[in-house]
Amino acid sequence: MAGALQMFACTCCIVIIFNAVIIAVKVILFLGNSNRLIPTQNDSLCSCTCRHYATVHYYKPFDYTVTLPRLLLSRKLLARVGSDLDFDYNLCPHSSVMLDPVKQNAPPLHEDCPLLFIIGAHKAGTTSLYQYLTRHSGFRGIRVDKGPLSGETYHFTSKYTKESWETYKLHFPTSAFSGEKSTGMLHTCEAPKWLYESCGRMSKVIILLRNPTQRYVSAMENRQPRQVHIQALFDIQTYHEASQKQAQTHFSDVKCINEAYSTRNHLYMGFYSLHLTNWLCNFPSENILLLNSEEFNKSPAEILQLVVEFVNLEPFDDYKLNVVANITYNNGRTHWDKYTGSELRETYEILDKTYRNYNKELFRILRWNSSIVDWPS
């Protein structure tokens, strides 16, 4: 009898232990899958600051869920939020907004600001991105029938000191999420200060960056190859003369070279590391999203979904996203397609050489891998 009781007790112990193991396994599996839960609106990318990001769910056809830092570290996307960059604020001039608590905490001049600014780069896909966003039910674009000039106002470039806010606001709907696309803002020296002064932290900024050599050549699409080469030599010489004349030793001295000359210098527009530094010094980094144009061209649906998360719009549904992403607003083909590589090779070489050091600095800030991003560096 005692032996039977002993055997029964052992059997009970085994059953209890077995059930405990099963419960533990289920708990572990649940915790492991918890990051795959679809976030609420408050968990969206736009509500996160600094290095703390909510889980971002990419709805079908993207069948995976990731957190933004893990996404960036794994290099699955080249997109970057400004607050996650490798940037040293000691590079900023002492007068920078982000180094001055008084300027940072000053209330914005206006409370009725556009909520989105696509600021460049010129010839980097900004028109396509803006037109894609106008297909979202929650976004109202401006001047959408103006082709490459859609979304342009020039207020924060050439009109800031000349145009009243009331006149500027006439561009936008009064009861809808809206924004502008003004590519000159990226390289306009005072633009980030003007935007912060006007709108504070209400507005968000998106920057698309394209291989600067290809961007330069694309901007010259109405010229013959020999004319482009001559213009490139002139722009490079102008840049070097300005650098020597001003004895520049710091980026803050270099950044306004193009404003010291009446000639519009397309070369300067491609010095992205200078322009990005200027924006990071004078505008909240968590409100800046940087995109790689080549990646945008290859995966427009994925990048577009990231953009709507960043600006706090509802994600596109599956069908609408696929339809929108397959619309071509600008396929990037120009009359250059008929020329062979040899006719432009020398031009590409001198531009690559000029941009190389700026690209290296940009890659460092953005943590881009030169083996993945095919730019001269």
CSV table of N, CA and C in Angstrom, one decimal, residues 253-328:
chain,number,residue,atom,x,y,z
A,253,ASP,N,31.5,78.8,-42.4
A,253,ASP,CA,32.0,79.8,-43.4
A,253,ASP,C,31.8,79.3,-44.8
A,254,VAL,N,31.8,78.0,-45.0
A,254,VAL,CA,31.6,77.5,-46.4
A,254,VAL,C,30.2,77.5,-46.8
A,255,LYS,N,29.3,77.4,-45.9
A,255,LYS,CA,27.9,77.0,-46.3
A,255,LYS,C,27.2,78.0,-47.1
A,256,CYS,N,27.6,79.3,-47.1
A,256,CYS,CA,26.9,80.3,-47.9
A,256,CYS,C,27.7,80.8,-49.1
A,257,ILE,N,28.5,79.9,-49.6
A,257,ILE,CA,29.3,80.3,-50.8
A,257,ILE,C,28.4,80.7,-52.0
A,258,ASN,N,27.4,79.9,-52.2
A,258,ASN,CA,26.5,80.2,-53.4
A,258,ASN,C,25.8,81.5,-53.2
A,259,GLU,N,25.6,82.0,-52.0
A,259,GLU,CA,24.9,83.3,-51.8
A,259,GLU,C,25.9,84.5,-52.0
A,260,ALA,N,27.1,84.2,-52.1
A,260,ALA,CA,28.1,85.3,-52.3
A,260,ALA,C,28.3,85.5,-53.8
A,261,TYR,N,27.7,84.7,-54.6
A,261,TYR,CA,27.9,84.9,-56.1
A,261,TYR,C,26.5,85.0,-56.7
A,262,SER,N,26.4,85.8,-57.8
A,262,SER,CA,25.1,85.9,-58.5
A,262,SER,C,24.8,84.7,-59.3
A,263,THR,N,25.9,83.9,-59.7
A,263,THR,CA,25.6,82.8,-60.5
A,263,THR,C,25.1,81.6,-59.7
A,264,ARG,N,24.0,81.0,-60.2
A,264,ARG,CA,23.4,79.9,-59.5
A,264,ARG,C,24.4,78.7,-59.6
A,265,ASN,N,24.9,78.2,-58.6
A,265,ASN,CA,26.0,77.1,-58.6
A,265,ASN,C,25.4,75.8,-58.3
A,266,HIS,N,25.1,75.0,-59.3
A,266,HIS,CA,24.6,73.7,-59.1
A,266,HIS,C,25.5,72.7,-58.4
A,267,LEU,N,26.8,73.0,-58.5
A,267,LEU,CA,27.8,72.2,-57.8
A,267,LEU,C,27.6,72.3,-56.3
A,268,TYR,N,27.3,73.4,-55.8
A,268,TYR,CA,27.2,73.6,-54.3
A,268,TYR,C,26.0,72.9,-53.8
A,269,MET,N,24.9,72.7,-54.6
A,269,MET,CA,23.7,72.0,-54.1
A,269,MET,C,24.0,70.6,-53.7
A,270,GLY,N,25.1,70.0,-54.2
A,270,GLY,CA,25.4,68.6,-53.9
A,270,GLY,C,26.3,68.4,-52.7
A,271,PHE,N,26.7,69.5,-52.1
A,271,PHE,CA,27.5,69.4,-50.8
A,271,PHE,C,26.6,69.1,-49.7
A,272,TYR,N,26.0,67.9,-49.7
A,272,TYR,CA,25.0,67.5,-48.7
A,272,TYR,C,25.4,67.6,-47.3
A,273,SER,N,26.6,67.2,-47.0
A,273,SER,CA,27.1,67.2,-45.6
A,273,SER,C,27.0,68.6,-45.0
A,274,LEU,N,27.3,69.6,-45.8
A,274,LEU,CA,27.3,71.0,-45.3
A,274,LEU,C,25.8,71.4,-45.1
A,275,HIS,N,24.9,71.1,-46.0
A,275,HIS,CA,23.5,71.5,-45.8
A,275,HIS,C,22.9,70.8,-44.7
A,276,LEU,N,23.2,69.5,-44.6
A,276,LEU,CA,22.6,68.7,-43.5
A,276,LEU,C,23.1,69.2,-42.1
A,277,THR,N,24.4,69.5,-42.0
A,277,THR,CA,24.9,70.1,-40.8
A,277,THR,C,24.2,71.4,-40.4
A,278,ASN,N,24.0,72.2,-41.4
A,278,ASN,CA,23.3,73.5,-41.2
A,278,ASN,C,21.9,73.2,-40.6
A,279,TRP,N,21.2,72.3,-41.2
A,279,TRP,CA,19.8,72.0,-40.7
A,279,TRP,C,19.8,71.3,-39.3
A,280,LEU,N,20.8,70.4,-39.0
A,280,LEU,CA,20.8,69.8,-37.7
A,280,LEU,C,21.2,70.8,-36.6
A,281,CYS,N,22.0,71.9,-37.0
A,281,CYS,CA,22.3,72.9,-36.0
A,281,CYS,C,21.2,73.8,-35.7
A,282,ASN,N,20.2,73.9,-36.6
A,282,ASN,CA,19.2,75.0,-36.5
A,282,ASN,C,17.8,74.5,-36.6
A,283,PHE,N,17.6,73.2,-36.5
A,283,PHE,CA,16.2,72.7,-36.6
A,283,PHE,C,16.2,71.4,-35.8
A,284,PRO,N,15.0,71.0,-35.1
A,284,PRO,CA,15.0,69.8,-34.3
A,284,PRO,C,15.3,68.6,-35.1
A,285,SER,N,16.3,67.8,-34.7
A,285,SER,CA,16.7,66.6,-35.5
A,285,SER,C,15.6,65.6,-35.6
A,286,GLU,N,14.8,65.4,-34.5
A,286,GLU,CA,13.7,64.4,-34.5
A,286,GLU,C,12.6,64.7,-35.5
A,287,ASN,N,12.6,65.9,-36.1
A,287,ASN,CA,11.6,66.3,-37.0
A,287,ASN,C,12.2,66.3,-38.5
A,288,ILE,N,13.3,65.6,-38.7
A,288,ILE,CA,13.9,65.5,-40.0
A,288,ILE,C,14.0,64.0,-40.4
A,289,LEU,N,13.5,63.7,-41.6
A,289,LEU,CA,13.6,62.4,-42.1
A,289,LEU,C,14.4,62.5,-43.4
A,290,LEU,N,15.5,61.6,-43.5
A,290,LEU,CA,16.4,61.6,-44.7
A,290,LEU,C,16.2,60.3,-45.5
A,291,LEU,N,16.0,60.5,-46.8
A,291,LEU,CA,15.8,59.3,-47.6
A,291,LEU,C,16.9,59.3,-48.7
A,292,ASN,N,17.2,58.1,-49.2
A,292,ASN,CA,18.1,57.9,-50.3
A,292,ASN,C,17.2,57.8,-51.5
A,293,SER,N,17.5,58.6,-52.5
A,293,SER,CA,16.7,58.7,-53.7
A,293,SER,C,16.7,57.4,-54.5
A,294,GLU,N,17.9,56.8,-54.6
A,294,GLU,CA,18.0,55.6,-55.4
A,294,GLU,C,17.2,54.5,-54.7
A,295,GLU,N,17.1,54.4,-53.4
A,295,GLU,CA,16.3,53.5,-52.7
A,295,GLU,C,14.8,53.8,-52.9
A,296,PHE,N,14.5,55.1,-52.9
A,296,PHE,CA,13.1,55.5,-53.2
A,296,PHE,C,12.6,55.0,-54.5
A,297,ASN,N,13.5,55.1,-55.5
A,297,ASN,CA,13.2,54.7,-56.9
A,297,ASN,C,12.9,53.2,-57.0
A,298,LYS,N,13.7,52.5,-56.2
A,298,LYS,CA,13.6,51.0,-56.3
A,298,LYS,C,12.4,50.5,-55.5
A,299,SER,N,12.2,51.1,-54.3
A,299,SER,CA,11.1,50.6,-53.4
A,299,SER,C,10.2,51.8,-53.0
A,300,PRO,N,9.4,52.4,-54.0
A,300,PRO,CA,8.6,53.5,-53.6
A,300,PRO,C,7.5,53.2,-52.6
A,301,ALA,N,6.9,52.0,-52.7
A,301,ALA,CA,5.8,51.7,-51.8
A,301,ALA,C,6.3,51.6,-50.3
A,302,GLU,N,7.5,51.0,-50.1
A,302,GLU,CA,8.0,50.8,-48.8
A,302,GLU,C,8.4,52.2,-48.2
A,303,ILE,N,9.1,53.0,-49.0
A,303,ILE,CA,9.5,54.3,-48.5
A,303,ILE,C,8.2,55.2,-48.3
A,304,LEU,N,7.3,55.1,-49.1
A,304,LEU,CA,6.1,55.9,-49.0
A,304,LEU,C,5.3,55.6,-47.7
A,305,GLN,N,5.3,54.3,-47.3
A,305,GLN,CA,4.6,53.9,-46.1
A,305,GLN,C,5.4,54.5,-44.9
A,306,LEU,N,6.7,54.5,-45.0
A,306,LEU,CA,7.5,55.1,-43.9
A,306,LEU,C,7.3,56.6,-43.8
A,307,VAL,N,7.1,57.2,-44.9
A,307,VAL,CA,6.9,58.7,-44.9
A,307,VAL,C,5.6,59.0,-44.2
A,308,VAL,N,4.5,58.3,-44.5
A,308,VAL,CA,3.2,58.6,-43.9
A,308,VAL,C,3.2,58.3,-42.4
A,309,GLU,N,4.0,57.3,-42.0
A,309,GLU,CA,4.1,57.1,-40.6
A,309,GLU,C,4.8,58.3,-39.9
A,310,PHE,N,5.9,58.8,-40.6
A,310,PHE,CA,6.7,59.9,-40.0
A,310,PHE,C,5.8,61.2,-39.9
A,311,VAL,N,4.9,61.4,-40.8
A,311,VAL,CA,4.1,62.7,-40.7
A,311,VAL,C,2.8,62.4,-40.0
A,312,ASN,N,2.6,61.2,-39.4
A,312,ASN,CA,1.4,60.9,-38.6
A,312,ASN,C,0.1,60.8,-39.4
A,313,LEU,N,0.2,60.3,-40.6
A,313,LEU,CA,-1.0,60.0,-41.4
A,313,LEU,C,-1.3,58.5,-41.3
A,314,GLU,N,-2.5,58.1,-41.5
A,314,GLU,CA,-2.9,56.7,-41.5
A,314,GLU,C,-2.1,56.0,-42.7
A,315,PRO,N,-1.7,54.8,-42.4
A,315,PRO,CA,-1.0,54.1,-43.5
A,315,PRO,C,-1.9,53.9,-44.7
A,316,PHE,N,-1.3,53.8,-45.9
A,316,PHE,CA,-2.1,53.5,-47.1
A,316,PHE,C,-2.6,52.1,-46.9
A,317,ASP,N,-3.8,51.8,-47.4
A,317,ASP,CA,-4.2,50.4,-47.4
A,317,ASP,C,-3.5,49.7,-48.6
A,318,ASP,N,-3.6,48.3,-48.6
A,318,ASP,CA,-2.8,47.5,-49.5
A,318,ASP,C,-3.1,48.0,-51.0
A,319,TYR,N,-4.3,48.0,-51.3
A,319,TYR,CA,-4.7,48.3,-52.7
A,319,TYR,C,-4.2,49.7,-53.2
A,320,LYS,N,-4.5,50.7,-52.3
A,320,LYS,CA,-4.2,52.1,-52.7
A,320,LYS,C,-2.7,52.3,-52.7
A,321,LEU,N,-1.9,51.6,-51.8
A,321,LEU,CA,-0.5,51.8,-51.8
A,321,LEU,C,0.1,51.2,-53.1
A,322,ASN,N,-0.4,50.1,-53.6
A,322,ASN,CA,0.2,49.5,-54.8
A,322,ASN,C,-0.2,50.3,-56.0
A,323,VAL,N,-1.4,50.9,-56.1
A,323,VAL,CA,-1.8,51.7,-57.2
A,323,VAL,C,-0.9,53.0,-57.2
A,324,VAL,N,-0.8,53.6,-56.1
A,324,VAL,CA,-0.1,54.9,-56.0
A,324,VAL,C,1.4,54.7,-56.4
A,325,ALA,N,2.0,53.7,-55.8
A,325,ALA,CA,3.4,53.4,-56.0
A,325,ALA,C,3.8,53.1,-57.5
A,326,ASN,N,2.8,52.7,-58.3
A,326,ASN,CA,3.0,52.3,-59.6
A,326,ASN,C,2.7,53.4,-60.6
A,327,ILE,N,2.4,54.6,-60.1
A,327,ILE,CA,2.2,55.8,-60.9
A,327,ILE,C,3.5,56.4,-61.2
A,328,THR,N,3.8,56.8,-62.4
A,328,THR,CA,5.1,57.4,-62.7
A,328,THR,C,4.9,58.9,-63.0
